[in-house]
């Protein structure tokens, strides 16, 4: 059936409309190839070589880089730490962002002020803010430990202790990101019709939790999905705070994928090895985004 | 069963007074319509009865019990909203079942997923299914129970909203312009269905609309509200025949009542109409006569033939336009033709300069 219809129309020459359509998507396609697909392909090719940054020769070594990678315990530590970081920061950002958004929407005045204040960390440069955090977390003269000391608690050396380094970075990550989630949630909350809350009040769902469950959370579904995907992607690329504050230490306790990638590629100049790491990283990001979108789209309601 | 006693309810937002001391007695089982232009406070009044807003002063009693401080769910009212306000993520079944679930299931039993393990929940759910089924059948939406609101037409959503309101047998039904999002044909059909529903349920209905056709056809009594005041409460027929205020006369009836200032009447104006008063009459209580043969002189400015009725617009010069209803078969009129208009004193409604009705003295005496 289908071959018959296909051969029935003139296959050789494109119709005017089709040519127009191809012409219309050409610029976007070109940009997509030049900016995304070509570099990704180049990275994949480099991952199969022993090239070092600046070297004039290179040899194809097949999957040697990947073999070395999988044999390296530091890689596995970095991978584990990255996932741990994501698992702390994403729920933290979503929950804190949502709570702050609900509080701001519930307050009768100064909404604009509160929104701006909570959005400040998003606007700030992470590397500069990381230095501030570094000072605050200094084991002896830092604000945090001094406050703790004043109430009789001996604070740990936050960034130099294997137990706390990653957790501290995660808290800084939440601090930096929740303002963005908050702004998205606030706009999502504004679009929920008041009549739904009225209906819920009359139907008997009028406590805070009932309102959240019956109206707010389901209606925020699409925004929630967007925030989770975006925050997760941002968490996987955590780099600046690690680079400035811990360099992945102590003893790789806060080593993450992107910092590992940077160190291998630009400190040790093992570009081929770094490219192999990048391929792994890209694969994770793509899988995650596809998976997340698919799972959540099924459960999210769109009006 | 419930009668509602509204006692000088006032409500303002900042400087604006939305309700200026409204008192209405709504009888048990009555269908009362609040009608008025947008911004007259009719929806605010309904929301105050529902408990969604709090009045600044005044009080509400249902069957003699003051309900002022009570939350909406404690008032035993149901409300149908203009946008229907169905929960878009729930199925139709869950939408209708929600009011029963929030009341009959404990918090533990309503807990997501784990709730179904709590003892006693299954028995209650069986009862709920039975009742939702009955309501759905009554409204003819049994086949839609598995769908989500987004997959339904406007009329079907309207029925679901009614179902959600009916399912727990409230004492009072509140409706806030429930038909205004429907197309004209469906609106007429749903009008009849709501009236039928009222008759079958026999409970008190308070219905807000700006559509005078809905008010006229559905209600036992109509309360006309303008600018935060109730101008008149009466059966539709009474409002039409015997309005207390010129604004009531102008709101009820289509085409609008004709209002001609006393000074434009050469002859025929009632004796008791003062010089600054206005005289109003309905299009159907006037006839067209030959030029200089009637009470008002003018030219034919337009003719609207609706089949059963023909409405003739007559331009009276300084006195403005007015409309006369004619039966088909009368002599054809031409646009621009000079005519005069006759009406009789029995059908004239006289209003003073402030718009209040002036009735002849002998009628008051009698």
CSV table of C-alpha atoms in Angstrom, one decimal, chain A:
chain,number,residue,atom,x,y,z
A,1,UNK,CA,0.0,0.0,0.0
A,2,UNK,CA,2.6,2.5,1.1
A,3,UNK,CA,5.0,1.8,-1.7
A,4,UNK,CA,2.2,2.3,-4.2
A,5,UNK,CA,1.3,5.7,-2.9
A,6,UNK,CA,4.9,6.6,-2.6
A,7,UNK,CA,5.7,5.7,-6.2
A,8,UNK,CA,2.5,7.3,-7.4
A,9,UNK,CA,3.7,10.8,-6.7
A,10,UNK,CA,6.7,12.3,-8.6
A,11,UNK,CA,9.6,11.2,-6.4
A,12,UNK,CA,12.5,12.9,-8.3
A,13,UNK,CA,11.7,16.5,-8.1
A,14,UNK,CA,10.8,18.2,-4.8
A,15,UNK,CA,7.6,20.2,-4.8
A,16,UNK,CA,7.8,24.0,-4.2
A,17,UNK,CA,6.4,23.7,-0.8
A,18,UNK,CA,8.9,21.0,0.2
A,19,UNK,CA,11.9,23.1,-1.0
A,20,UNK,CA,10.6,26.0,1.0
A,21,UNK,CA,10.3,23.8,4.1
A,22,UNK,CA,13.9,22.5,3.7
A,23,UNK,CA,15.0,26.1,3.1
A,24,UNK,CA,13.3,27.2,6.2
A,25,UNK,CA,14.9,24.6,8.5
A,26,UNK,CA,18.4,25.0,6.9
A,27,UNK,CA,19.8,27.8,9.1
A,28,UNK,CA,18.6,26.1,12.3
A,29,UNK,CA,20.0,22.8,11.2
A,30,UNK,CA,23.3,24.3,10.2
A,31,UNK,CA,23.6,26.0,13.7
A,32,UNK,CA,22.6,22.8,15.4
A,33,UNK,CA,25.3,20.8,13.5
A,34,UNK,CA,28.0,23.5,13.9
A,35,UNK,CA,27.4,24.2,17.6
A,36,UNK,CA,26.2,20.8,19.0
A,37,UNK,CA,26.6,17.7,16.8
A,38,UNK,CA,30.1,18.5,15.3
A,39,UNK,CA,31.8,19.2,18.7
A,40,UNK,CA,30.1,16.2,20.2
A,41,UNK,CA,31.3,14.1,17.4
A,42,UNK,CA,34.8,15.6,17.6
A,43,UNK,CA,34.9,14.7,21.3
A,44,UNK,CA,33.8,11.1,20.6
A,45,UNK,CA,36.6,10.8,18.0
A,46,UNK,CA,39.3,12.3,20.3
A,47,UNK,CA,38.2,9.9,23.0
A,48,UNK,CA,39.5,7.1,20.8
A,49,UNK,CA,43.0,8.6,20.5
A,50,UNK,CA,46.0,9.2,22.8
A,51,UNK,CA,46.1,12.9,21.9
A,52,UNK,CA,47.5,15.3,24.4
A,53,UNK,CA,46.6,19.0,24.3
A,54,UNK,CA,49.2,20.8,22.1
A,55,UNK,CA,50.7,17.6,20.7
A,56,UNK,CA,51.3,17.4,17.0
A,57,UNK,CA,50.8,13.7,16.6
A,58,UNK,CA,48.1,11.3,17.7
A,59,UNK,CA,47.4,7.6,17.5
A,60,UNK,CA,44.1,5.8,17.5
A,61,UNK,CA,44.0,3.6,20.6
A,62,UNK,CA,40.5,2.2,20.3
A,63,UNK,CA,38.8,1.8,23.6
A,64,UNK,CA,42.0,2.1,25.7
A,65,UNK,CA,40.9,5.4,27.2
A,66,UNK,CA,37.6,3.9,28.4
A,67,UNK,CA,39.4,0.8,29.8
A,68,UNK,CA,41.7,3.0,31.7
A,69,UNK,CA,38.7,5.1,32.9
A,70,UNK,CA,36.7,2.1,34.2
A,71,UNK,CA,39.8,0.8,35.9
A,72,UNK,CA,40.4,4.0,37.7
A,73,UNK,CA,38.8,4.1,41.3
A,74,UNK,CA,38.9,7.9,41.2
A,75,UNK,CA,36.5,7.9,38.3
A,76,UNK,CA,34.0,5.7,40.2
A,77,UNK,CA,34.4,8.0,43.3
A,78,UNK,CA,33.7,11.1,41.1
A,79,UNK,CA,30.7,9.4,39.6
A,80,UNK,CA,29.3,8.3,43.0
A,81,UNK,CA,29.9,11.8,44.4
A,82,UNK,CA,28.2,13.5,41.4
A,83,UNK,CA,25.1,11.3,41.8
A,84,UNK,CA,25.1,11.9,45.6
A,85,UNK,CA,25.3,15.6,45.0
A,86,UNK,CA,22.4,15.5,42.5
A,87,UNK,CA,20.3,13.4,44.9
A,88,UNK,CA,20.8,16.0,47.7
A,89,UNK,CA,20.6,19.2,45.7
A,90,UNK,CA,17.6,18.5,43.5
A,91,UNK,CA,15.1,17.7,46.3
A,92,UNK,CA,16.7,20.4,48.4
A,93,UNK,CA,16.3,23.0,45.8
A,94,UNK,CA,12.8,22.0,44.8
A,95,UNK,CA,11.5,21.8,48.4
A,96,UNK,CA,13.1,25.0,49.6
A,97,UNK,CA,12.2,26.9,46.4
A,98,UNK,CA,8.5,25.7,46.8
A,99,UNK,CA,8.3,26.6,50.4
A,100,UNK,CA,9.8,30.1,49.9
A,101,UNK,CA,7.5,30.6,46.9
A,102,UNK,CA,4.4,29.7,49.0
A,103,UNK,CA,5.5,31.9,51.8
A,104,UNK,CA,6.1,34.9,49.4
A,105,UNK,CA,2.7,34.4,47.8
A,106,UNK,CA,1.0,34.2,51.2
A,107,UNK,CA,2.6,37.4,52.4
A,108,UNK,CA,0.5,40.4,51.8
A,109,UNK,CA,3.3,42.9,51.2
A,110,UNK,CA,6.9,43.3,50.2
A,111,UNK,CA,6.6,40.4,47.7
A,112,UNK,CA,8.8,42.1,45.2
A,113,UNK,CA,11.5,42.7,47.8
A,114,UNK,CA,11.5,39.1,49.1
A,115,UNK,CA,11.6,37.7,45.5
A,116,UNK,CA,14.6,39.9,44.7
A,117,UNK,CA,16.4,39.0,47.8
A,118,UNK,CA,16.0,35.2,47.3
A,119,UNK,CA,16.9,35.6,43.7
A,120,UNK,CA,20.2,37.3,44.5
A,121,UNK,CA,22.3,34.1,44.8
A,122,UNK,CA,21.2,33.1,41.3
A,123,UNK,CA,22.5,36.3,39.9
A,124,UNK,CA,25.8,36.2,41.7
A,125,UNK,CA,28.9,34.7,40.2
A,126,UNK,CA,29.5,31.3,41.9
A,127,UNK,CA,33.3,31.5,42.0
A,128,UNK,CA,33.2,34.8,43.7
A,129,UNK,CA,30.5,33.6,46.1
A,130,UNK,CA,32.5,30.5,46.7
A,131,UNK,CA,35.3,32.6,48.2
A,132,UNK,CA,32.8,34.2,50.6
A,133,UNK,CA,31.6,30.8,51.6
A,134,UNK,CA,35.2,29.7,52.0
A,135,UNK,CA,35.7,32.5,54.5
A,136,UNK,CA,32.5,31.8,56.3
A,137,UNK,CA,33.4,28.1,56.6
A,138,UNK,CA,36.9,28.7,57.8
A,139,UNK,CA,37.4,26.2,60.7
A,140,UNK,CA,38.7,28.8,63.3
A,141,UNK,CA,37.8,32.3,62.2
A,142,UNK,CA,34.8,31.5,60.0
A,143,UNK,CA,31.4,32.9,60.9
A,144,UNK,CA,29.7,29.5,60.9
A,145,UNK,CA,32.0,27.8,63.4
A,146,UNK,CA,32.1,30.9,65.6
A,147,UNK,CA,28.4,30.9,65.9
A,148,UNK,CA,28.4,27.2,66.7
A,149,UNK,CA,31.2,27.8,69.2
A,150,UNK,CA,29.1,30.5,71.0
A,151,UNK,CA,26.5,27.9,71.7
A,152,UNK,CA,29.0,25.3,72.7
A,153,UNK,CA,29.4,23.2,69.6
A,154,UNK,CA,32.8,22.5,68.1
A,155,UNK,CA,32.1,22.8,64.3
A,156,UNK,CA,34.1,20.5,62.0
A,157,UNK,CA,36.5,21.8,59.3
A,158,UNK,CA,33.7,21.8,56.8
A,159,UNK,CA,35.6,21.8,53.6
A,160,UNK,CA,38.6,19.8,54.7
A,161,UNK,CA,36.8,16.9,56.4
A,162,UNK,CA,35.9,13.9,54.2
A,163,UNK,CA,32.6,13.5,56.1
A,164,UNK,CA,31.3,17.0,55.4
A,165,UNK,CA,33.0,18.3,52.3
A,166,UNK,CA,30.5,17.1,49.7
A,167,UNK,CA,27.6,17.9,52.0
A,168,UNK,CA,28.8,21.4,52.4
A,169,UNK,CA,29.2,21.9,48.7
A,170,UNK,CA,25.6,20.5,48.3
A,171,UNK,CA,24.3,23.1,50.7
A,172,UNK,CA,26.0,25.8,48.8
A,173,UNK,CA,24.5,24.4,45.6
A,174,UNK,CA,21.0,24.6,47.1
A,175,UNK,CA,21.6,28.1,48.3
A,176,UNK,CA,22.7,29.1,44.9
A,177,UNK,CA,19.9,27.5,43.0
A,178,UNK,CA,16.7,27.6,45.0
A,179,UNK,CA,16.0,31.3,44.1
A,180,UNK,CA,15.6,30.2,40.5
A,181,UNK,CA,13.2,27.5,41.4
A,182,UNK,CA,11.3,29.9,43.6
A,183,UNK,CA,10.8,32.4,40.8
A,184,UNK,CA,9.4,29.7,38.5
A,185,UNK,CA,7.2,28.4,41.3
A,186,UNK,CA,5.9,31.9,42.0
A,187,UNK,CA,4.9,32.4,38.4
A,188,UNK,CA,3.3,28.9,38.4
A,189,UNK,CA,1.3,29.7,41.6
A,190,UNK,CA,0.0,32.9,40.1
A,191,UNK,CA,-1.5,31.0,37.2
A,192,UNK,CA,-3.6,28.7,39.4
A,193,UNK,CA,-7.2,30.0,39.3
A,194,UNK,CA,-8.6,31.2,42.6
A,195,UNK,CA,-11.9,29.4,41.8
A,196,UNK,CA,-10.1,26.0,42.3
A,197,UNK,CA,-9.1,27.0,45.8
A,198,UNK,CA,-12.6,28.2,46.4
A,199,UNK,CA,-14.0,24.9,45.2
A,200,UNK,CA,-11.6,23.0,47.4
A,201,UNK,CA,-12.6,25.1,50.4
A,202,UNK,CA,-16.3,24.2,49.8
A,203,UNK,CA,-15.5,20.6,49.1
A,204,UNK,CA,-13.9,20.4,52.5
A,205,UNK,CA,-10.2,20.5,51.4
A,206,UNK,CA,-9.3,23.6,53.2
A,207,UNK,CA,-6.3,22.8,55.4
A,208,UNK,CA,-2.8,23.8,54.2
A,209,UNK,CA,-2.0,20.2,53.3
A,210,UNK,CA,-5.3,19.5,51.7
A,211,UNK,CA,-5.0,22.6,49.5
A,212,UNK,CA,-1.4,21.6,48.5
A,213,UNK,CA,-2.5,18.1,47.7
A,214,UNK,CA,-5.8,18.8,45.9
A,215,UNK,CA,-4.9,22.0,44.0
A,216,UNK,CA,-1.4,23.5,44.3
A,217,UNK,CA,0.9,20.6,43.7
A,218,UNK,CA,-1.0,19.0,40.8
A,219,UNK,CA,-1.5,22.4,39.2
A,220,UNK,CA,2.3,23.0,39.6
A,221,UNK,CA,3.1,19.7,37.8
A,222,UNK,CA,4.5,21.2,34.6
A,223,UNK,CA,6.5,23.8,36.4
A,224,UNK,CA,7.8,21.1,38.8
A,225,UNK,CA,8.9,19.0,35.9
A,226,UNK,CA,10.8,21.9,34.4
A,227,UNK,CA,12.5,22.8,37.7
A,228,UNK,CA,13.6,19.3,38.4
A,229,UNK,CA,15.0,18.7,34.9
A,230,UNK,CA,16.8,22.0,34.9
A,231,UNK,CA,18.2,21.7,38.4
A,232,UNK,CA,19.4,18.1,37.8
A,233,UNK,CA,21.2,19.2,34.7
A,234,UNK,CA,22.8,22.1,36.5
A,235,UNK,CA,23.8,19.8,39.4
A,236,UNK,CA,25.6,17.4,37.0
A,237,UNK,CA,27.7,20.3,35.8
A,238,UNK,CA,28.7,21.4,39.3
A,239,UNK,CA,32.3,22.7,38.9
A,240,UNK,CA,33.1,26.2,40.1
A,241,UNK,CA,32.4,25.7,43.8
A,242,UNK,CA,34.4,22.4,43.8
A,243,UNK,CA,37.2,24.1,41.9
A,244,UNK,CA,37.4,27.1,44.2
A,245,UNK,CA,36.7,25.5,47.6
A,246,UNK,CA,38.0,21.9,47.7
A,247,UNK,CA,39.7,21.0,44.4
A,248,UNK,CA,37.9,17.7,44.7
A,249,UNK,CA,39.6,16.9,48.1
A,250,UNK,CA,40.2,15.9,50.7
A,251,UNK,CA,41.2,12.5,49.4
A,252,UNK,CA,38.7,12.8,46.5
A,253,UNK,CA,35.8,13.1,48.9
A,254,UNK,CA,34.3,15.9,46.9
A,255,UNK,CA,35.6,14.9,43.5
A,256,UNK,CA,32.9,15.2,40.8
A,257,UNK,CA,32.7,14.3,37.1
A,258,UNK,CA,33.2,17.8,35.6
A,259,UNK,CA,36.1,18.7,37.9
A,260,UNK,CA,37.7,15.3,37.1
A,261,UNK,CA,37.3,16.1,33.4
A,262,UNK,CA,38.9,19.5,33.8
A,263,UNK,CA,41.8,18.2,35.9
A,264,UNK,CA,42.6,15.4,33.5
A,265,UNK,CA,42.3,17.5,30.3
A,266,UNK,CA,43.9,20.7,31.4
A,267,UNK,CA,46.1,20.0,34.4
A,268,UNK,CA,47.5,16.6,33.2
A,269,UNK,CA,46.8,17.5,29.5
A,270,UNK,CA,45.5,13.9,28.9
A,271,UNK,CA,43.0,15.2,26.4
A,272,UNK,CA,42.0,11.8,25.0
A,273,UNK,CA,41.3,10.5,28.5
A,274,UNK,CA,39.3,13.7,29.3
A,275,UNK,CA,37.3,13.2,26.1
A,276,UNK,CA,36.4,9.7,27.1
A,277,UNK,CA,35.1,11.2,30.4
A,278,UNK,CA,33.2,13.8,28.5
A,279,UNK,CA,31.5,11.0,26.5
A,280,UNK,CA,30.4,9.3,29.7
A,281,UNK,CA,29.2,12.6,31.1
A,282,UNK,CA,27.2,13.5,27.9
A,283,UNK,CA,25.6,10.0,27.9
A,284,UNK,CA,24.5,10.4,31.5
A,285,UNK,CA,23.0,13.8,30.8
A,286,UNK,CA,21.1,12.7,27.6
A,287,UNK,CA,19.8,9.6,29.3
A,288,UNK,CA,18.7,11.5,32.3
A,289,UNK,CA,16.9,14.2,30.4
A,290,UNK,CA,15.1,11.8,28.1
A,291,UNK,CA,14.2,9.5,31.0
A,292,UNK,CA,13.0,12.3,33.2
A,293,UNK,CA,10.9,13.9,30.6
A,294,UNK,CA,9.3,10.6,29.7
A,295,UNK,CA,8.5,9.6,33.2
A,296,UNK,CA,7.2,12.9,34.3
A,297,UNK,CA,5.2,13.7,31.2
A,298,UNK,CA,3.1,10.6,31.9
A,299,UNK,CA,2.3,11.8,35.4
A,300,UNK,CA,2.1,15.5,34.8
A,301,UNK,CA,-1.2,17.1,33.9
A,302,UNK,CA,-1.2,19.8,31.2
A,303,UNK,CA,-4.4,21.8,30.9
